[in-house]
PDB file of C-alpha atoms and ligand atoms in Angstrom:
ATOM      1  CA  UNK X 185     108.353 110.253 114.898  1.00 92.00           C
ATOM      2  CA  UNK X 186     106.639 108.135 112.234  1.00 96.00           C
ATOM      3  CA  UNK X 187     103.957 105.912 113.747  1.00 97.00           C
ATOM      4  CA  UNK X 188     103.693 102.474 112.203  1.00 98.00           C
ATOM      5  CA  UNK X 189     100.848  99.979 112.512  1.00 98.00           C
ATOM      6  CA  UNK X 190     101.463  96.543 111.012  1.00 98.00           C
ATOM      7  CA  UNK X 191      98.679  94.242 109.825  1.00 98.00           C
ATOM      8  CA  UNK X 192      99.829  90.710 108.978  1.00 98.00           C
ATOM      9  CA  UNK X 193      97.962  87.525 108.198  1.00 96.00           C
ATOM     10  CA  UNK X 194      97.216  84.865 105.600  1.00 94.00           C
ATOM     11  CA  UNK X 195      95.637  85.119 102.171  1.00 88.00           C
ATOM     12  CA  UNK X 196      92.076  86.391 101.944  1.00 87.00           C
ATOM     13  CA  UNK X 197      91.628  87.292 105.609  1.00 93.00           C
ATOM     14  CA  UNK X 198      90.471  90.880 105.045  1.00 90.00           C
ATOM     15  CA  UNK X 199      93.709  92.671 105.902  1.00 93.00           C
ATOM     16  CA  UNK X 200      93.249  95.015 102.968  1.00 91.00           C
ATOM     17  CA  UNK X 201      89.883  96.282 104.173  1.00 92.00           C
ATOM     18  CA  UNK X 202      91.061  96.618 107.774  1.00 96.00           C
ATOM     19  CA  UNK X 203      94.286  98.387 106.792  1.00 96.00           C
ATOM     20  CA  UNK X 204      92.408 100.830 104.576  1.00 94.00           C
ATOM     21  CA  UNK X 205      89.968 101.641 107.417  1.00 96.00           C
ATOM     22  CA  UNK X 206      92.798 102.154 109.917  1.00 97.00           C
ATOM     23  CA  UNK X 207      94.711 104.368 107.475  1.00 95.00           C
ATOM     24  CA  UNK X 208      91.580 106.483 106.887  1.00 94.00           C
ATOM     25  CA  UNK X 209      90.854 106.713 110.594  1.00 96.00           C
ATOM     26  CA  UNK X 210      94.320 107.937 111.557  1.00 97.00           C
ATOM     27  CA  UNK X 211      95.096 109.803 108.330  1.00 95.00           C
ATOM     28  CA  UNK X 212      98.109 107.544 107.775  1.00 96.00           C
ATOM     29  CA  UNK X 213      99.731 106.342 104.550  1.00 94.00           C
ATOM     30  CA  UNK X 214      99.060 102.807 103.392  1.00 94.00           C
ATOM     31  CA  UNK X 215     101.425 100.089 102.215  1.00 95.00           C
ATOM     32  CA  UNK X 216      99.919  97.111 100.409  1.00 95.00           C
ATOM     33  CA  UNK X 217     103.099  95.034 100.351  1.00 96.00           C
ATOM     34  CA  UNK X 218     101.375  92.188  98.494  1.00 96.00           C
ATOM     35  CA  UNK X 219     100.915  94.595  95.577  1.00 96.00           C
ATOM     36  CA  UNK X 220     104.712  94.889  95.319  1.00 97.00           C
ATOM     37  CA  UNK X 221     105.059  91.109  94.962  1.00 97.00           C
ATOM     38  CA  UNK X 222     102.127  91.088  92.550  1.00 97.00           C
ATOM     39  CA  UNK X 223     103.543  93.826  90.335  1.00 98.00           C
ATOM     40  CA  UNK X 224     106.860  91.984  90.083  1.00 98.00           C
ATOM     41  CA  UNK X 225     104.954  88.807  89.147  1.00 98.00           C
ATOM     42  CA  UNK X 226     103.045  90.735  86.472  1.00 98.00           C
ATOM     43  CA  UNK X 227     106.269  92.222  85.147  1.00 98.00           C
ATOM     44  CA  UNK X 228     107.736  88.705  84.764  1.00 98.00           C
ATOM     45  CA  UNK X 229     104.580  87.489  83.007  1.00 98.00           C
ATOM     46  CA  UNK X 230     104.626  90.470  80.630  1.00 97.00           C
ATOM     47  CA  UNK X 231     108.209  89.597  79.706  1.00 97.00           C
ATOM     48  CA  UNK X 232     107.360  85.918  79.369  1.00 98.00           C
ATOM     49  CA  UNK X 233     109.773  85.184  82.233  1.00 97.00           C
ATOM     50  CA  UNK X 234     107.487  83.382  84.673  1.00 95.00           C
ATOM     51  CA  UNK X 235     110.023  80.540  84.892  1.00 97.00           C
ATOM     52  CA  UNK X 236     113.017  82.794  85.540  1.00 97.00           C
ATOM     53  CA  UNK X 237     115.509  81.751  88.217  1.00 97.00           C
ATOM     54  CA  UNK X 238     116.020  83.633  91.468  1.00 98.00           C
ATOM     55  CA  UNK X 239     118.957  85.804  90.322  1.00 98.00           C
ATOM     56  CA  UNK X 240     117.148  86.730  87.123  1.00 98.00           C
ATOM     57  CA  UNK X 241     114.031  87.675  89.076  1.00 98.00           C
ATOM     58  CA  UNK X 242     116.185  89.916  91.289  1.00 98.00           C
ATOM     59  CA  UNK X 243     117.380  91.696  88.144  1.00 98.00           C
ATOM     60  CA  UNK X 244     113.789  92.217  87.022  1.00 98.00           C
ATOM     61  CA  UNK X 245     112.981  93.574  90.482  1.00 97.00           C
ATOM     62  CA  UNK X 246     115.823  96.080  90.138  1.00 96.00           C
ATOM     63  CA  UNK X 247     114.821  97.051  86.620  1.00 95.00           C
ATOM     64  CA  UNK X 248     111.091  97.461  87.088  1.00 95.00           C
ATOM     65  CA  UNK X 249     109.750 100.980  87.087  1.00 93.00           C
ATOM     66  CA  UNK X 250     106.960 100.888  89.647  1.00 94.00           C
ATOM     67  CA  UNK X 251     105.170 103.777  91.210  1.00 92.00           C
ATOM     68  CA  UNK X 252     102.419 103.861  93.819  1.00 89.00           C
ATOM     69  CA  UNK X 253      99.992 106.723  93.694  1.00 82.00           C
ATOM     70  CA  UNK X 254      96.559 107.220  95.104  1.00 69.00           C
ATOM     71  CA  UNK X 255      93.587 108.528  93.263  1.00 57.00           C
ATOM     72  CA  UNK X 256      91.058 109.460  95.944  1.00 56.00           C
ATOM     73  CA  UNK X 257      90.909 106.516  98.393  1.00 63.00           C
ATOM     74  CA  UNK X 258      92.076 103.792  96.040  1.00 70.00           C
ATOM     75  CA  UNK X 259      95.706 102.811  95.687  1.00 77.00           C
ATOM     76  CA  UNK X 260      96.931 103.090  92.132  1.00 90.00           C
ATOM     77  CA  UNK X 261      99.836 100.994  90.899  1.00 94.00           C
ATOM     78  CA  UNK X 262     101.833 102.093  87.860  1.00 95.00           C
ATOM     79  CA  UNK X 263     104.213  99.729  86.065  1.00 96.00           C
ATOM     80  CA  UNK X 264     106.288 101.381  83.319  1.00 95.00           C
ATOM     81  CA  UNK X 265     103.843 104.315  83.623  1.00 93.00           C
ATOM     82  CA  UNK X 266     100.859 102.045  82.857  1.00 95.00           C
ATOM     83  CA  UNK X 267      98.046 101.687  85.382  1.00 95.00           C
ATOM     84  CA  UNK X 268      98.111  97.998  86.385  1.00 97.00           C
ATOM     85  CA  UNK X 269      95.965  98.340  89.524  1.00 94.00           C
ATOM     86  CA  UNK X 270      93.373  95.896  88.163  1.00 92.00           C
ATOM     87  CA  UNK X 271      95.731  93.587  86.249  1.00 95.00           C
ATOM     88  CA  UNK X 272      97.757  92.693  89.350  1.00 95.00           C
ATOM     89  CA  UNK X 273      94.585  91.366  91.056  1.00 90.00           C
ATOM     90  CA  UNK X 274      94.237  88.439  88.623  1.00 89.00           C
ATOM     91  CA  UNK X 275      94.448  85.037  90.297  1.00 84.00           C
ATOM     92  CA  UNK X 276      97.335  83.792  88.147  1.00 92.00           C
ATOM     93  CA  UNK X 277      99.340  86.892  89.100  1.00 95.00           C
ATOM     94  CA  UNK X 278      98.670  86.191  92.792  1.00 91.00           C
ATOM     95  CA  UNK X 279      99.806  82.603  92.392  1.00 90.00           C
ATOM     96  CA  UNK X 280     103.119  83.627  90.815  1.00 95.00           C
ATOM     97  CA  UNK X 281     103.515  86.373  93.451  1.00 96.00           C
ATOM     98  CA  UNK X 282     103.166  83.759  96.166  1.00 91.00           C
ATOM     99  CA  UNK X 283     105.859  81.603  94.507  1.00 93.00           C
ATOM    100  CA  UNK X 284     108.442  84.343  94.006  1.00 96.00           C
ATOM    101  CA  UNK X 285     107.788  85.602  97.541  1.00 95.00           C
ATOM    102  CA  UNK X 286     109.460  82.434  98.831  1.00 93.00           C
ATOM    103  CA  UNK X 287     112.817  83.442  97.289  1.00 96.00           C
ATOM    104  CA  UNK X 288     115.153  85.070  99.862  1.00 96.00           C
ATOM    105  CA  UNK X 289     117.041  87.327  97.427  1.00 97.00           C
ATOM    106  CA  UNK X 290     113.787  88.556  95.929  1.00 97.00           C
ATOM    107  CA  UNK X 291     112.452  89.484  99.386  1.00 97.00           C
ATOM    108  CA  UNK X 292     115.698  91.254 100.201  1.00 97.00           C
ATOM    109  CA  UNK X 293     115.576  93.197  96.944  1.00 97.00           C
ATOM    110  CA  UNK X 294     112.026  94.377  97.690  1.00 97.00           C
ATOM    111  CA  UNK X 295     112.721  95.302 101.313  1.00 97.00           C
ATOM    112  CA  UNK X 296     113.852  98.902 100.813  1.00 94.00           C
ATOM    113  CA  UNK X 297     110.919  99.653  98.494  1.00 93.00           C
ATOM    114  CA  UNK X 298     108.647  98.766 101.428  1.00 96.00           C
ATOM    115  CA  UNK X 299     110.587 100.677 104.093  1.00 97.00           C
ATOM    116  CA  UNK X 300     110.389 103.783 101.868  1.00 94.00           C
ATOM    117  CA  UNK X 301     106.625 103.903 102.428  1.00 94.00           C
ATOM    118  CA  UNK X 302     107.120 105.005 106.036  1.00 95.00           C
ATOM    119  CA  UNK X 303     106.337 108.722 106.043  1.00 95.00           C
ATOM    120  CA  UNK X 304     104.895 111.200 108.499  1.00 96.00           C
ATOM    121  CA  UNK X 305     102.504 111.172 110.213  1.00 96.00           C
ATOM    122  CA  UNK X 306     102.346 107.386 109.990  1.00 97.00           C
ATOM    123  CA  UNK X 307     101.860 104.206 108.007  1.00 97.00           C
ATOM    124  CA  UNK X 308      99.585 101.189 108.053  1.00 97.00           C
ATOM    125  CA  UNK X 309     101.571  98.303 106.550  1.00 97.00           C
ATOM    126  CA  UNK X 310      99.622  95.305 105.245  1.00 96.00           C
ATOM    127  CA  UNK X 311     101.371  92.000 104.524  1.00 97.00           C
ATOM    128  CA  UNK X 312     102.886  88.814 105.893  1.00 96.00           C
ATOM    129  CA  UNK X 313     106.095  89.957 107.583  1.00 97.00           C
ATOM    130  CA  UNK X 314     105.416  93.636 108.314  1.00 98.00           C
ATOM    131  CA  UNK X 315     105.675  93.240 112.107  1.00 98.00           C
ATOM    132  CA  UNK X 316     108.429  90.612 112.062  1.00 97.00           C
ATOM    133  CA  UNK X 317     110.857  91.724 109.333  1.00 97.00           C
ATOM    134  CA  UNK X 318     110.044  95.005 107.609  1.00 98.00           C
ATOM    135  CA  UNK X 319     108.929  97.127 110.589  1.00 98.00           C
ATOM    136  CA  UNK X 320     110.032  95.235 113.729  1.00 98.00           C
ATOM    137  CA  UNK X 321     109.826  98.447 115.778  1.00 97.00           C
ATOM    138  CA  UNK X 322     106.207  99.267 114.862  1.00 98.00           C
ATOM    139  CA  UNK X 323     104.243 100.604 117.830  1.00 96.00           C
ATOM    140  CA  UNK X 324     101.129  98.487 117.180  1.00 98.00           C
ATOM    141  CA  UNK X 325     101.143  95.068 115.549  1.00 98.00           C
ATOM    142  CA  UNK X 326      98.082  93.134 114.496  1.00 98.00           C
ATOM    143  CA  UNK X 327      97.841  89.582 113.204  1.00 98.00           C
ATOM    144  CA  UNK X 328      94.553  88.771 111.515  1.00 97.00           C
ATOM    145  CA  UNK X 329      93.533  85.145 111.055  1.00 97.00           C
ATOM    146  CA  UNK X 330      90.482  83.098 110.035  1.00 97.00           C
ATOM    147  CA  UNK X 331      89.765  79.513 109.019  1.00 97.00           C
ATOM    148  CA  UNK X 332      90.691  78.669 105.440  1.00 97.00           C
ATOM    149  CA  UNK X 333      87.009  77.908 104.698  1.00 97.00           C
ATOM    150  CA  UNK X 334      85.880  81.351 105.881  1.00 96.00           C
ATOM    151  CA  UNK X 335      88.589  83.000 103.809  1.00 96.00           C
ATOM    152  CA  UNK X 336      87.685  81.013 100.686  1.00 95.00           C
ATOM    153  CA  UNK X 337      84.040  82.016 101.076  1.00 94.00           C
ATOM    154  CA  UNK X 338      84.962  85.697 101.424  1.00 91.00           C
ATOM    155  CA  UNK X 339      87.179  85.520  98.362  1.00 88.00           C
ATOM    156  CA  UNK X 340      84.423  83.903  96.270  1.00 91.00           C
ATOM    157  CA  UNK X 341      82.035  86.680  97.312  1.00 89.00           C
ATOM    158  CA  UNK X 342      84.639  89.320  96.533  1.00 84.00           C
ATOM    159  CA  UNK X 343      85.178  87.855  93.060  1.00 83.00           C
ATOM    160  CA  UNK X 344      81.395  87.715  92.543  1.00 88.00           C
ATOM    161  CA  UNK X 345      81.154  91.431  93.316  1.00 87.00           C
ATOM    162  CA  UNK X 346      83.650  92.031  90.538  1.00 82.00           C
ATOM    163  CA  UNK X 347      81.497  90.016  88.129  1.00 85.00           C
ATOM    164  CA  UNK X 348      83.794  86.984  88.208  1.00 80.00           C
ATOM    165  CA  UNK X 349      82.702  83.523  89.155  1.00 80.00           C
ATOM    166  CA  UNK X 350      84.961  80.958  90.771  1.00 82.00           C
ATOM    167  CA  UNK X 351      84.345  77.522  92.160  1.00 89.00           C
ATOM    168  CA  UNK X 352      84.509  77.529  95.986  1.00 93.00           C
ATOM    169  CA  UNK X 353      86.620  74.362  96.093  1.00 95.00           C
ATOM    170  CA  UNK X 354      89.150  75.712  93.593  1.00 92.00           C
ATOM    171  CA  UNK X 355      89.495  78.903  95.626  1.00 91.00           C
ATOM    172  CA  UNK X 356      89.775  76.961  98.909  1.00 95.00           C
ATOM    173  CA  UNK X 357      92.434  74.740  97.387  1.00 94.00           C
ATOM    174  CA  UNK X 358      94.391  77.763  96.219  1.00 90.00           C
ATOM    175  CA  UNK X 359      94.187  79.377  99.677  1.00 92.00           C
ATOM    176  CA  UNK X 360      95.466  76.196 101.301  1.00 94.00           C
ATOM    177  CA  UNK X 361      98.372  76.028  98.834  1.00 91.00           C
ATOM    178  CA  UNK X 362      99.242  79.675  99.485  1.00 89.00           C
ATOM    179  CA  UNK X 363      99.067  79.089 103.256  1.00 92.00           C
ATOM    180  CA  UNK X 364     101.500  76.202 102.980  1.00 92.00           C
ATOM    181  CA  UNK X 365     103.929  78.319 100.946  1.00 89.00           C
ATOM    182  CA  UNK X 366     103.561  81.327 103.257  1.00 89.00           C
ATOM    183  CA  UNK X 367     103.960  79.363 106.487  1.00 91.00           C
ATOM    184  CA  UNK X 368     106.681  76.895 105.505  1.00 91.00           C
ATOM    185  CA  UNK X 369     109.068  79.053 103.522  1.00 90.00           C
ATOM    186  CA  UNK X 370     112.501  79.392 105.088  1.00 89.00           C
ATOM    187  CA  UNK X 371     112.566  83.171 104.832  1.00 90.00           C
ATOM    188  CA  UNK X 372     110.074  85.394 106.647  1.00 90.00           C
ATOM    189  CA  UNK X 373     107.505  82.654 107.241  1.00 90.00           C
ATOM    190  CA  UNK X 374     104.030  83.804 108.181  1.00 93.00           C
ATOM    191  CA  UNK X 375     103.951  83.902 111.996  1.00 94.00           C
ATOM    192  CA  UNK X 376     102.596  86.520 114.385  1.00 96.00           C
ATOM    193  CA  UNK X 377     105.215  88.847 115.865  1.00 97.00           C
ATOM    194  CA  UNK X 378     105.702  88.164 119.583  1.00 97.00           C
ATOM    195  CA  UNK X 379     104.121  91.474 120.491  1.00 97.00           C
ATOM    196  CA  UNK X 380     101.214  91.234 118.039  1.00 98.00           C
ATOM    197  CA  UNK X 381      97.536  91.109 118.953  1.00 98.00           C
ATOM    198  CA  UNK X 382      96.072  88.063 117.183  1.00 98.00           C
ATOM    199  CA  UNK X 383      92.465  88.477 116.050  1.00 97.00           C
ATOM    200  CA  UNK X 384      90.564  85.439 114.787  1.00 97.00           C
ATOM    201  CA  UNK X 385      87.961  86.865 112.445  1.00 96.00           C
ATOM    202  CA  UNK X 386      86.271  83.592 111.442  1.00 96.00           C
ATOM    203  CA  UNK X 387      83.017  84.651 113.067  1.00 94.00           C
ATOM    204  CA  UNK X 388      83.477  88.415 113.246  1.00 95.00           C
ATOM    205  CA  UNK X 389      82.008  91.118 111.013  1.00 92.00           C
ATOM    206  CA  UNK X 390      84.301  93.735 109.468  1.00 91.00           C
ATOM    207  CA  UNK X 391      83.143  96.447 111.883  1.00 95.00           C
ATOM    208  CA  UNK X 392      83.793  94.157 114.874  1.00 97.00           C
ATOM    209  CA  UNK X 393      87.332  93.478 113.669  1.00 97.00           C
ATOM    210  CA  UNK X 394      87.893  97.198 113.165  1.00 97.00           C
ATOM    211  CA  UNK X 395      86.693  97.947 116.708  1.00 97.00           C
ATOM    212  CA  UNK X 396      89.021  95.357 118.267  1.00 97.00           C
ATOM    213  CA  UNK X 397      91.943  96.649 116.221  1.00 98.00           C
ATOM    214  CA  UNK X 398      91.208 100.251 117.139  1.00 98.00           C
ATOM    215  CA  UNK X 399      90.948  99.418 120.860  1.00 97.00           C
ATOM    216  CA  UNK X 400      94.352  97.792 120.722  1.00 97.00           C
ATOM    217  CA  UNK X 401      96.025 100.565 118.740  1.00 97.00           C
ATOM    218  CA  UNK X 402      94.577 103.331 120.893  1.00 96.00           C
ATOM    219  CA  UNK X 403      94.877 101.429 124.168  1.00 87.00           C
TER     220      UNK X 403
HETATM  221  O1  CDP Y 561      96.232  87.793 100.079  1.00 71.16           O
HETATM  222  P1  CDP Y 561      96.709  87.307  98.751  1.00 71.16           P
HETATM  223  O2  CDP Y 561      97.548  86.086  98.835  1.00 71.16           O
HETATM  224  O3  CDP Y 561      95.614  87.157  97.760  1.00 71.16           O
HETATM  225  O4  CDP Y 561      97.573  88.422  98.097  1.00 71.16           O
HETATM  226  P2  CDP Y 561      98.494  89.591  98.545  1.00 71.16           P
HETATM  227  O5  CDP Y 561      98.372  89.965  99.967  1.00 71.16           O
HETATM  228  O6  CDP Y 561      98.249  90.642  97.530  1.00 71.16           O
HETATM  229  O7  CDP Y 561      99.970  89.013  98.330  1.00 71.16           O
HETATM  230  C1  CDP Y 561     100.349  88.254  97.202  1.00 71.16           C
HETATM  231  C2  CDP Y 561     101.359  87.199  97.626  1.00 71.16           C
HETATM  232  O8  CDP Y 561     102.591  87.813  98.004  1.00 71.16           O
HETATM  233  C3  CDP Y 561     100.908  86.421  98.847  1.00 71.16           C
HETATM  234  O9  CDP Y 561     100.261  85.217  98.493  1.00 71.16           O
HETATM  235  C4  CDP Y 561     102.185  86.162  99.655  1.00 71.16           C
HETATM  236  O10 CDP Y 561     102.696  84.887  99.383  1.00 71.16           O
HETATM  237  C5  CDP Y 561     103.158  87.210  99.166  1.00 71.16           C
HETATM  238  N1  CDP Y 561     103.456  88.252 100.162  1.00 71.16           N
HETATM  239  C6  CDP Y 561     104.544  88.078 100.988  1.00 71.16           C
HETATM  240  O11 CDP Y 561     105.197  87.057 100.937  1.00 71.16           O
HETATM  241  N2  CDP Y 561     104.888  89.057 101.883  1.00 71.16           N
HETATM  242  C7  CDP Y 561     104.179  90.179 101.975  1.00 71.16           C
HETATM  243  N3  CDP Y 561     104.551  91.116 102.841  1.00 71.16           N
HETATM  244  C8  CDP Y 561     103.037  90.359 101.163  1.00 71.16           C
HETATM  245  C9  CDP Y 561     102.696  89.375 100.263  1.00 71.16           C
END
């Protein structure tokens, strides 16, 4: 039986770090579902189709040749055989990803690609609707939250580490916009699954979050 742990939550909450740690700890595979939305957004941008309509976007989703590999610990994303792992992290790609993620037919088209990640011995699935829509039968569901201010601060620091500088207020504004889109969309809105453990990480360190998550998963 494939064991599935889902990690859902809003933008910039540290799901990526937590999911990676859990996957390492249990020796499980990792699904960064946001990367799937990001790679589709990048594909549209590359084809100058950022304003495409829903049905057209679905066709691009069908046509795109995407492949997830892993070199050592890092997840590698290939689009048309090109390594786009860094390119998909750009802010404008994330913004378009968040917009196309609100389209029901686009979500449906990307569903199977996500389910296919479930392999033995297990999977840690990181996203917005992993516990509610994609893997409703997961054996352990986590929902990670934090205030929008704390998340904006973390994102600014993360961007700094990568040599990029962003204004805190611009980043905060973007997080708030993404929250609104994620929480109010009609399809798969961001809400904790009924059986999820909700962890508010506003005043927790990464290792404290990991400990709480581990206790829940192992308990
Ligand atoms: O956390 P952040 O918004 O920076 O990015 P992400 O997790 O890489 O996901 C990019 C966008 O895709 C998010 O803003 C969500 O709107 C959307 N998404 C989604 O709707 N469902 C998922 N399972 C994962 C991401």
